Amino acid sequence: MFRKKGSSPFVFNVKSRMRVAGMLILLAPLCIFVRLFYMQTFLYEEFSSKAERAIYNYLAEDRLRGKILDVNGRELAESVRTHSCGVNKRYVQNKNKTVDFLSQTLGIPKKRILEKWNRASNFFFVAKKIKPDTYIKISQILRTNLGQGLELTPEYERIHPYGASAMDLIGASNSKNLGLSGIEQMYNRELSQDISKKRAKRARRGEIIYDRKLKEELSVANVYLTIDAVAQFYAENALKKEVEAIGAKHGVAIVQEPKTGKILAAASYPVKDGQSLAFQFTYEPGSTFKTIAISSALDAGVVHITDSIDMSGREWKVASTLTVRDNQHKKDFLSIPEIMQLSSNIGAGKIALELGAKNLYYYIKGFGFGTKTDINFNGESKGNLSHFNKWTVVDTATKGYGYGVAVTPIQLINAYSAIANGGTLMQPHIIDRIEYAGGKVDKKSKPVKIRRVLKEETTEIMKKVLQSVVETGSGKHAKIKGYNVAGKTGTAEKLSKEGGYAKRKHIVSFCGFAPVSDPQFTVLVILDDPDKYSFGGTTAAPVFKEIMERLLAMKAVPPDQLDFE
Amino acid sequence: MRVFVVLFLLALFGFGIAVMRIEINRSGREISQIQNEVEVKEARNQYLQLEISRLSRPGHIIQIAEEELGMVPAKPHEIVVLEEK
């Protein structure tokens, strides 16, 4: 039956059968290999994009944003993640059911949704900034038939729990978490963190499969201001009431800690996002500037506190172009405290001339006028102080009572704080610290002494002089029971567009500190262009008093008067 | 025989890896779902915290104290700070 081995080439012994079978078995993987090679080489693009869609999902780019808080950690601005709900009409399976669902879930009348539906060619937003509870309800039906065509787009809502309070400082940011003005813009780099687009594996129904690589290390920071939200509220509240009562165009109120330079409140009214009048407004200060000129003259030793200045006729012809008049008293001689109490322009002008243009200029410069305070707020103005070489006698005299020099509120309050703290000009701060996600803290508000501007003895004299202004002079309305208060009123005429000074347009102000024995707060109040003619002593001083009273109570500062009952 | 054992072990190893990968994906999916839930709950918590901040803002408290409870702010000299023992 069987032929002998080697007798014919077609004899199938076990070995050749195995070889044939092996080749047949190898043929299948070979075909697969050839197909794979073809696919890999010629159909790569097509299949890789299919695989990409089937296996991966993309996590959208994102931008996290830190908080802005007050010095005590009260949130002034915080980003909350919200979502916008949109409809892609093309993919909606049952229009009526979808509209019903959206109407019930979002609490929007059906009619309004249908109006949007009819107006849109394909895609339209039904609601923006939807709350988390609503988001859960919608996200749960997204993968059902009812949810086909619905889209939830993440966005942010910047919430200000204290309402418009300090908005002039904080500024604004948009729904993409980008700072647009104020602190939001200035500290945008620290406050925001960009999260790049990420590829994530997806499950069958599209859910993202967690992977450690998806988690990005947080570097976003929280910015703490030196502002105390309660002090800010008191300042804003008192300022708003007075601005509205006297019909002023603007108002500014600042509270500073004289020993550290920290700004506890900086209120502007009306409030505009990111535009703080405390740093950006420039004005001729008028009589509040007499404090600067007279303290400089006392410090230089050109006048003594016991000196009297000749007021004969209450009229002083400085030059052919300028005659200064004092209508508020009938005295022929005034002592230096009386010049301040009665706010005599003749007295302050004569003392400025006595000090001389050069000395006055360097003292004014020393107090920080004519240069930015470097408080680090966008748009801070440096005011206007020309070089003494250009001054005439009139310029020197008028600077003595606060004309011919433009200052910013922050410069003036910082100068008063220097008198309050014993003669040292401090660096003003509005940023207390920046706390990064990793726990690193960047302290920004360490007290920094800029320079000594007055001798301590001079400041002691000036404190008594300013205290007498409140006790018996033009600042009576700033008196606070139990506390010695020092301060100076200011009523300055504004420059007119036609040239010269406008008789009906003026700025009233009051700047002072308390308690005199150990000053805790310096407060400046400015009211710009009131409807009716008013004085710093009758309008700004009461606002100062209201703010200072609240601050002293808030910090439980003990009274420094012994017998006030 | 030895070849079969090696092949069997290799197959077992491959199966083990496959099961592990499936398990990793399942866990990853669960973690993602939990993370989503955490995010939503955190957002809700944040809203509630903000509501607390809103309600405790000085303007709101002063309004309730003065208008509803008839309170007036104390003058600073009326405040007595008790010394801590």
XYZ file of C-alpha atoms in Angstrom:
650
model
C 0.000 0.000 0.000
C 2.735 2.402 0.892
C 5.464 3.355 -1.483
C 9.031 3.386 -0.348
C 10.616 6.601 0.698
C 12.221 8.544 -2.113
C 10.436 6.643 -4.852
C 8.250 9.641 -5.850
C 8.393 13.451 -5.199
C 4.640 13.419 -4.322
C 4.966 11.009 -1.448
C 3.454 12.604 1.731
C 5.282 11.437 4.742
C 4.653 12.901 8.236
C 7.462 15.466 7.994
C 6.280 16.990 4.732
C 2.695 17.006 5.929
C 3.756 18.958 9.005
C 5.686 21.384 6.834
C 2.638 21.991 4.637
C 0.404 22.364 7.674
C 2.902 24.772 9.253
C 2.995 26.871 6.110
C -0.767 26.946 5.980
C -0.878 28.016 9.612
C 1.709 30.725 8.957
C -0.243 31.973 5.964
C -2.968 33.475 8.135
C -0.591 35.577 10.326
C 1.278 36.517 7.165
C -1.916 37.837 5.606
C -2.645 39.711 8.825
C 0.893 41.077 8.861
C 0.607 42.224 5.224
C -2.737 43.858 5.964
C -1.357 45.527 9.062
C 1.641 46.743 7.111
C -0.675 48.169 4.459
C -2.850 49.822 7.062
C 0.086 51.176 8.973
C 1.764 52.526 5.879
C -1.019 53.618 3.555
C -4.085 54.021 5.778
C -2.285 55.478 8.784
C -3.973 58.882 8.727
C -7.468 57.522 8.448
C -7.129 54.911 11.185
C -5.149 57.024 13.615
C -7.815 59.744 13.530
C -10.529 57.097 14.038
C -8.609 55.659 16.991
C -8.046 59.124 18.377
C -11.781 59.800 18.357
C -12.640 56.403 19.797
C -10.058 56.288 22.562
C -9.392 59.857 23.615
C -11.285 62.895 24.779
C -9.865 66.376 25.182
C -10.138 68.380 28.360
C -10.630 72.013 27.452
C -8.135 74.744 28.272
C -8.901 76.377 31.547
C -7.804 79.325 33.649
C -8.034 79.161 37.398
C -8.177 82.377 39.385
C -7.275 83.006 42.992
C -9.145 85.099 45.495
C -8.704 88.695 46.568
C -9.161 88.995 50.300
C -8.996 91.700 52.919
C -6.316 91.748 55.591
C -8.373 89.452 57.819
C -9.110 86.911 55.104
C -12.607 88.090 54.189
C -13.285 87.277 50.549
C -13.656 90.399 48.425
C -13.514 88.632 45.043
C -13.721 84.943 44.301
C -14.230 82.911 41.132
C -16.994 80.361 41.116
C -17.146 77.798 38.368
C -20.423 77.951 36.543
C -21.624 76.657 33.210
C -23.468 78.036 30.253
C -26.146 75.833 28.746
C -26.389 75.910 24.971
C -28.451 74.078 22.354
C -27.145 72.663 19.103
C -30.444 72.460 17.222
C -29.103 70.034 14.610
C -28.647 67.214 17.133
C -31.832 67.682 19.167
C -34.026 64.617 18.788
C -37.293 65.840 20.261
C -37.672 69.602 20.246
C -40.750 69.773 22.507
C -39.378 67.450 25.177
C -36.009 69.225 25.211
C -37.617 72.663 25.518
C -39.911 71.387 28.305
C -36.950 69.968 30.178
C -34.894 73.162 29.848
C -37.803 75.327 30.883
C -38.424 73.277 34.046
C -34.766 72.860 34.987
C -33.577 76.374 34.291
C -36.776 78.105 35.351
C -37.046 79.970 32.051
C -40.458 80.335 30.364
C -40.894 78.041 27.364
C -41.865 81.006 25.247
C -38.456 82.661 25.774
C -36.567 79.490 24.879
C -38.660 79.064 21.727
C -38.002 82.689 20.746
C -34.250 82.059 20.984
C -34.698 78.774 19.125
C -36.452 80.451 16.243
C -33.945 83.289 16.032
C -30.842 81.045 16.025
C -29.676 79.356 12.847
C -28.222 76.427 14.786
C -26.506 77.086 18.121
C -27.753 79.362 20.883
C -27.214 79.815 24.630
C -30.278 79.181 26.767
C -28.769 80.306 30.068
C -25.441 81.494 31.410
C -23.912 81.171 34.882
C -26.118 78.258 35.903
C -25.835 77.091 39.498
C -24.248 73.708 40.487
C -27.601 72.040 41.302
C -28.964 72.858 37.869
C -25.691 71.779 36.277
C -26.024 68.321 37.909
C -29.573 67.895 36.567
C -28.573 68.777 33.018
C -25.307 66.810 33.033
C -27.226 63.688 34.113
C -29.346 63.646 30.958
C -26.591 64.664 28.530
C -25.996 61.073 27.377
C -29.641 60.201 26.999
C -31.817 60.893 23.987
C -33.320 63.892 25.752
C -29.887 65.421 26.217
C -28.808 65.124 22.579
C -27.870 68.581 21.286
C -27.446 70.135 24.736
C -24.031 71.542 25.586
C -22.609 72.690 28.899
C -19.699 75.124 28.543
C -17.630 75.823 31.653
C -17.047 79.461 32.590
C -16.439 81.516 35.687
C -18.385 84.010 37.660
C -16.354 86.462 39.728
C -18.377 86.952 42.859
C -17.985 89.900 45.225
C -19.648 88.935 48.511
C -19.255 92.507 49.788
C -21.042 93.898 46.746
C -19.533 97.047 45.242
C -17.318 97.570 48.288
C -13.684 98.276 47.298
C -14.506 97.643 43.639
C -12.495 100.729 42.704
C -9.446 98.923 44.071
C -10.287 95.343 43.125
C -11.284 96.083 39.535
C -12.946 93.672 37.148
C -12.262 90.336 35.474
C -14.138 88.607 32.685
C -15.886 85.208 32.455
C -12.653 83.730 31.089
C -11.014 84.610 34.398
C -8.825 87.329 32.938
C -8.158 90.463 35.007
C -9.239 93.648 33.248
C -8.613 96.476 35.721
C -7.434 97.373 39.220
C -5.768 94.709 41.420
C -7.331 92.044 39.177
C -5.247 93.322 36.276
C -2.118 94.318 38.191
C -1.800 90.921 39.873
C -3.218 88.893 36.994
C -0.014 86.855 36.714
C -0.144 85.788 40.366
C -3.922 85.388 40.483
C -4.392 83.237 37.401
C -3.093 79.892 36.265
C -3.537 78.627 32.734
C -4.369 74.942 32.431
C -3.407 73.663 28.992
C -5.608 71.484 26.802
C -5.141 67.836 27.835
C -5.699 64.501 26.110
C -7.453 61.991 28.320
C -8.522 58.399 27.714
C -12.268 57.989 27.413
C -14.562 55.132 28.262
C -17.266 53.732 25.984
C -19.838 56.357 26.956
C -17.342 59.162 26.770
C -16.495 59.448 30.474
C -12.927 60.502 31.170
C -10.648 57.818 32.605
C -8.615 59.294 35.428
C -4.893 59.511 34.965
C -2.345 61.112 37.272
C -0.918 63.101 34.366
C -4.218 64.957 34.070
C -3.793 66.580 37.442
C -1.840 69.795 37.186
C 0.045 71.195 40.131
C -1.669 74.339 41.375
C 0.356 77.534 41.352
C -2.492 80.024 41.584
C -2.189 82.585 44.384
C -4.552 84.455 46.683
C -3.897 88.178 47.096
C -4.493 89.682 50.537
C -4.978 93.447 50.688
C -4.128 95.654 53.643
C -7.723 96.878 53.352
C -9.991 95.981 56.256
C -13.429 95.260 54.770
C -15.191 96.705 57.823
C -13.131 99.926 57.799
C -13.701 100.134 54.044
C -17.450 99.829 54.587
C -17.452 102.592 57.200
C -15.437 104.887 54.919
C -17.619 104.168 51.884
C -20.849 104.544 53.812
C -19.954 107.873 55.436
C -18.516 109.232 52.183
C -21.523 108.235 50.077
C -23.984 109.899 52.484
C -22.119 113.222 52.404
C -21.424 113.231 48.655
C -25.127 112.715 47.997
C -26.193 115.216 50.676
C -24.118 118.109 49.295
C -24.320 117.064 45.649
C -20.560 116.708 45.215
C -19.174 115.365 41.973
C -16.727 112.979 43.602
C -15.586 111.966 47.030
C -12.520 110.253 48.441
C -11.903 108.847 51.902
C -8.703 107.109 52.928
C -7.701 105.475 56.188
C -4.037 104.781 56.895
C -2.104 103.291 59.781
C 0.508 106.026 60.402
C 3.102 103.752 61.984
C 3.187 101.165 59.195
C 1.904 103.021 56.139
C -0.779 100.367 55.561
C -3.924 101.582 53.835
C -6.919 100.217 55.765
C -9.571 101.778 53.535
C -9.557 103.672 50.258
C -13.045 104.683 49.210
C -14.030 106.574 46.087
C -17.526 107.710 45.230
C -19.025 107.155 42.701
C -17.346 103.763 42.422
C -15.800 102.780 39.106
C -14.174 99.352 38.657
C -10.418 99.626 39.014
C -10.364 103.427 39.136
C -9.387 104.567 42.588
C -9.479 108.305 43.119
C -7.298 107.771 46.187
C -4.312 107.231 43.888
C -5.380 108.717 40.577
C -7.062 112.002 41.521
C -4.954 115.172 41.591
C -6.082 118.465 43.074
C -4.839 121.658 44.657
C -5.136 120.874 48.362
C -5.721 124.371 49.721
C -5.498 124.828 53.463
C -4.699 121.199 54.358
C -1.304 121.980 52.777
C -0.609 124.733 55.340
C 0.382 121.930 57.700
C 3.200 121.000 55.314
C 4.489 124.565 54.834
C 4.284 125.540 58.512
C 5.790 122.305 59.845
C 8.641 122.727 57.328
C 9.299 126.311 58.511
C 9.223 125.218 62.175
C 11.550 122.314 61.393
C 13.998 124.563 59.519
C 13.965 126.978 62.457
C 12.990 130.020 60.380
C 9.946 130.582 62.594
C 9.269 129.620 66.189
C 5.982 128.455 67.645
C 5.854 131.568 69.859
C 6.289 133.962 66.913
C 3.471 136.226 65.786
C 2.855 137.212 62.185
C 1.721 140.672 61.162
C -1.823 140.701 59.769
C -2.380 144.445 59.691
C -5.393 145.281 57.579
C -5.989 141.572 56.925
C -4.691 142.326 53.475
C -1.280 141.478 52.031
C -0.086 142.561 48.636
C 2.367 139.840 47.642
C 3.008 141.310 44.189
C 1.183 143.487 41.735
C -0.687 140.408 40.505
C -1.727 139.023 43.892
C -3.291 140.440 47.020
C -4.184 137.957 49.754
C -7.047 138.718 52.145
C -8.159 137.133 55.413
C -11.845 137.768 56.020
C -12.321 135.285 58.837
C -10.714 137.313 61.684
C -10.100 140.873 62.814
C -6.702 140.462 64.476
C -3.577 142.452 63.614
C -1.222 139.696 64.747
C -1.684 135.954 64.736
C 0.409 133.325 66.476
C 1.292 130.201 64.522
C -1.412 128.068 66.212
C -3.922 130.852 65.446
C -2.848 130.905 61.798
C -3.750 127.217 61.641
C -6.921 127.517 63.747
C -8.269 130.396 61.642
C -6.720 129.000 58.460
C -5.037 132.286 57.587
C -3.721 132.465 54.037
C -1.711 135.593 54.843
C 0.019 133.840 57.729
C 0.826 130.674 55.783
C 1.967 132.660 52.728
C 4.296 134.848 54.798
C 5.768 131.818 56.557
C 6.378 130.132 53.181
C 8.258 133.216 51.976
C 10.231 133.258 55.208
C 11.286 129.646 54.582
C 12.243 130.486 50.988
C 11.468 128.776 47.699
C 14.406 126.356 47.757
C 13.834 125.106 51.313
C 10.088 124.880 50.823
C 10.591 122.913 47.597
C 12.902 120.376 49.237
C 10.615 119.959 52.245
C 7.609 119.428 49.947
C 9.650 116.926 47.918
C 10.765 115.273 51.148
C 7.131 114.754 52.151
C 6.713 112.808 48.918
C 4.824 115.346 46.783
C 5.604 115.526 43.082
C 6.607 111.850 42.902
C 4.592 108.620 42.835
C 4.310 106.885 46.171
C 5.013 103.526 44.484
C 1.977 102.074 46.167
C 1.817 100.000 43.019
C -1.607 100.883 41.705
C -2.158 101.284 37.968
C -2.573 104.856 36.861
C -1.193 106.367 40.062
C -0.552 110.050 39.488
C 2.534 111.864 40.737
C 0.781 115.202 41.108
C 2.473 118.352 39.940
C 5.275 120.244 41.598
C 7.426 122.483 39.429
C 11.101 123.108 40.281
C 11.737 126.026 42.618
C 13.929 127.677 39.941
C 10.722 128.488 38.093
C 8.893 129.896 41.111
C 8.116 133.568 41.504
C 7.418 135.192 44.891
C 3.724 134.625 44.219
C 4.322 130.914 43.568
C 6.205 130.496 46.850
C 3.583 132.362 48.857
C 0.607 130.537 47.333
C 2.234 127.151 47.912
C 2.213 128.050 51.599
C -1.586 127.780 51.593
C -1.911 124.957 49.089
C -2.264 126.564 45.658
C 0.080 126.105 42.693
C 0.818 122.529 43.694
C -1.213 119.468 42.676
C -1.215 116.500 45.015
C -2.880 113.108 45.169
C -4.928 112.020 48.201
C -2.436 109.235 48.972
C 0.472 111.732 49.021
C -1.354 114.051 51.409
C -2.459 111.365 53.863
C 1.043 109.866 53.838
C 2.498 113.288 54.708
C 0.045 113.703 57.617
C 0.919 110.175 58.769
C 4.589 111.233 58.860
C 3.649 113.999 61.313
C 1.503 111.545 63.299
C 4.260 108.919 63.639
C 6.990 111.291 64.749
C 8.444 112.491 61.458
C 9.127 109.418 59.310
C 7.649 109.106 55.830
C 6.468 105.520 55.449
C 5.968 103.548 52.243
C 2.188 103.208 51.792
C 0.892 99.690 51.010
C -2.315 98.186 49.723
C -1.076 94.620 49.251
C -0.506 92.769 52.501
C 0.660 89.393 51.221
C 0.405 86.918 48.376
C -0.196 83.302 49.350
C 0.673 80.715 46.704
C -1.020 77.320 46.400
C 2.076 75.480 47.589
C 2.042 77.397 50.863
C 4.679 79.976 49.935
C 3.834 83.424 51.315
C 5.196 86.603 49.814
C 4.889 89.323 52.447
C 4.500 92.719 50.822
C 3.542 95.051 53.633
C 6.527 95.094 55.945
C 6.783 98.660 57.274
C 9.360 100.468 55.139
C 10.721 103.810 56.264
C 11.372 106.037 53.259
C 13.060 108.919 55.050
C 12.840 111.197 58.037
C 11.114 114.409 56.958
C 10.736 116.257 60.260
C 12.482 116.244 63.619
C 10.489 114.514 66.326
C 10.280 117.785 68.328
C 8.710 119.521 65.323
C 6.057 116.818 65.003
C 5.212 117.135 68.721
C 4.643 120.871 68.227
C 2.618 120.272 65.050
C 0.436 117.677 66.759
C -0.484 120.267 69.425
C -1.133 122.891 66.758
C -3.354 120.512 64.768
C -5.127 119.433 67.961
C -5.913 123.088 68.671
C -7.439 123.375 65.171
C -9.969 120.681 66.143
C -10.541 121.969 69.666
C -10.937 125.686 69.004
C -10.417 126.264 65.296
C -12.051 125.461 61.975
C -12.077 121.697 62.634
C -14.514 121.668 65.595
C -16.841 119.261 63.812
C -14.140 116.592 63.962
C -14.109 116.480 67.777
C -14.614 113.029 69.290
C -15.611 112.628 72.909
C -12.833 111.062 74.961
C -10.138 111.412 72.289
C -7.640 114.084 71.350
C -7.985 114.590 67.621
C -5.560 116.528 65.394
C -6.391 117.724 61.912
C -6.760 120.510 59.387
C -9.596 121.649 57.198
C -9.234 122.650 53.551
C -11.471 124.614 51.215
C -9.840 125.278 47.857
C -11.176 126.955 44.777
C -10.863 124.923 41.602
C -9.146 126.050 38.448
C -11.563 127.380 35.896
C -11.527 126.324 32.261
C -11.441 129.983 31.280
C -8.282 130.578 33.323
C -7.856 131.634 36.941
C -9.968 130.196 39.745
C -13.682 129.478 39.569
C -15.467 131.170 42.471
C -18.288 128.638 42.545
C -16.297 125.445 42.114
C -14.264 124.177 44.998
C -12.887 121.173 46.820
C -13.395 120.717 50.539
C -11.323 118.385 52.653
C -10.213 117.377 56.101
C -7.148 115.403 57.077
C -6.257 114.357 60.598
C -5.326 111.616 63.013
C -6.282 110.265 66.440
C -5.663 109.677 69.288
C -2.980 112.366 69.422
C -1.118 110.650 72.284
C -0.580 107.517 70.183
C -2.011 107.950 66.661
C -3.642 104.773 65.354
C -5.394 106.102 62.269
C -4.925 108.920 59.797
C -8.056 109.767 57.820
C -8.424 112.024 54.794
C -11.803 113.065 53.379
C -12.134 115.000 50.119
C -15.389 116.218 48.572
C -15.032 117.545 45.052
C -17.252 120.290 43.655
C -20.302 120.358 45.950
C -23.494 121.940 44.610
C -23.640 124.532 47.353
C -20.733 126.551 48.673
C -19.519 124.673 51.711
C -16.429 124.435 53.884
C -14.105 121.588 54.826
C -14.917 122.214 58.484
C -18.668 121.785 58.023
C -18.809 118.999 55.418
C -15.578 116.967 55.349
C -14.820 117.188 59.098
C -18.088 115.452 60.145
C -17.347 112.641 57.681
C -13.857 112.361 59.186
C -15.446 112.212 62.653
C -17.910 109.481 61.667
C -15.187 107.320 60.126
C -12.714 107.899 62.950
C -15.334 107.125 65.634
C -16.145 103.821 63.970
C -12.469 102.932 63.605
C -11.656 103.722 67.234
C -14.610 101.606 68.359
C -13.744 98.795 65.935
C -10.194 98.484 67.250
C -11.259 99.311 70.827
C -8.671 102.090 71.069
C -8.741 103.445 74.640
C -9.578 107.172 75.065
C -6.606 109.466 75.669
C -8.558 112.227 77.433
C -8.694 111.736 81.161
C -11.756 113.755 82.138
C -14.229 113.582 79.293
C -17.369 112.538 81.179
C 5.581 19.583 26.897
C 7.882 22.314 28.120
C 6.860 24.486 25.158
C 3.214 24.105 26.057
C 3.906 25.056 29.657
C 5.810 28.180 28.523
C 3.040 29.065 26.093
C 0.417 28.537 28.800
C 2.316 30.759 31.227
C 2.733 33.430 28.576
C -0.992 33.299 27.805
C -1.756 33.514 31.519
C 0.568 36.509 31.856
C -1.069 38.220 28.883
C -4.507 37.528 30.315
C -3.381 38.920 33.655
C -2.140 42.103 32.014
C -5.397 42.454 30.084
C -7.465 42.020 33.259
C -5.250 44.542 35.055
C -5.649 47.085 32.279
C -9.415 46.661 32.312
C -9.394 47.063 36.074
C -7.205 50.207 35.840
C -9.571 51.723 33.288
C -12.598 50.857 35.421
C -10.993 52.424 38.483
C -9.915 55.461 36.446
C -13.504 55.893 35.293
C -14.763 55.641 38.835
C -12.170 58.145 40.066
C -13.187 60.568 37.315
C -16.841 60.230 38.251
C -16.035 60.769 41.913
C -13.875 63.747 41.002
C -16.757 65.227 39.049
C -19.036 64.743 42.019
C -16.424 66.319 44.298
C -16.100 69.292 41.936
C -19.852 69.826 41.857
C -20.088 69.512 45.652
C -17.153 71.878 46.094
C -18.843 74.398 43.809
C -22.032 74.057 45.839
C -20.091 74.461 49.075
C -18.380 77.531 47.632
C -21.780 79.046 46.858
C -22.912 78.400 50.413
C -19.706 79.918 51.810
C -20.249 82.970 49.657
C -23.796 83.211 50.920
C -22.396 83.251 54.463
C -19.985 86.043 53.448
C -22.844 87.973 51.855
C -24.996 87.659 54.939
C -22.165 88.611 57.298
C -21.088 91.728 55.420
C -21.096 94.813 57.657
C -23.780 96.638 55.665
C -26.221 93.769 56.078
C -25.553 93.327 59.802
C -25.813 97.066 60.473
C -29.103 97.205 58.580
C -30.585 94.380 60.669
C -29.136 95.752 63.922
C -30.378 99.296 63.353
C -33.626 98.776 61.462
C -34.936 95.507 62.872
C -33.418 95.412 66.345
C -33.322 99.169 67.004
C -29.638 99.114 68.002
C -27.290 102.091 67.690
C -23.514 101.985 67.239
C -21.549 102.414 70.444
C -19.342 105.483 70.703
C -15.680 104.534 71.076
C -15.407 106.006 74.588
C -18.285 103.792 75.730
C -16.347 100.622 74.947
C -14.522 99.122 77.883
C -11.946 96.478 77.096
C -11.727 93.930 79.879
C -8.231 92.815 80.650
C -7.538 89.160 80.050
C -6.828 87.194 83.190
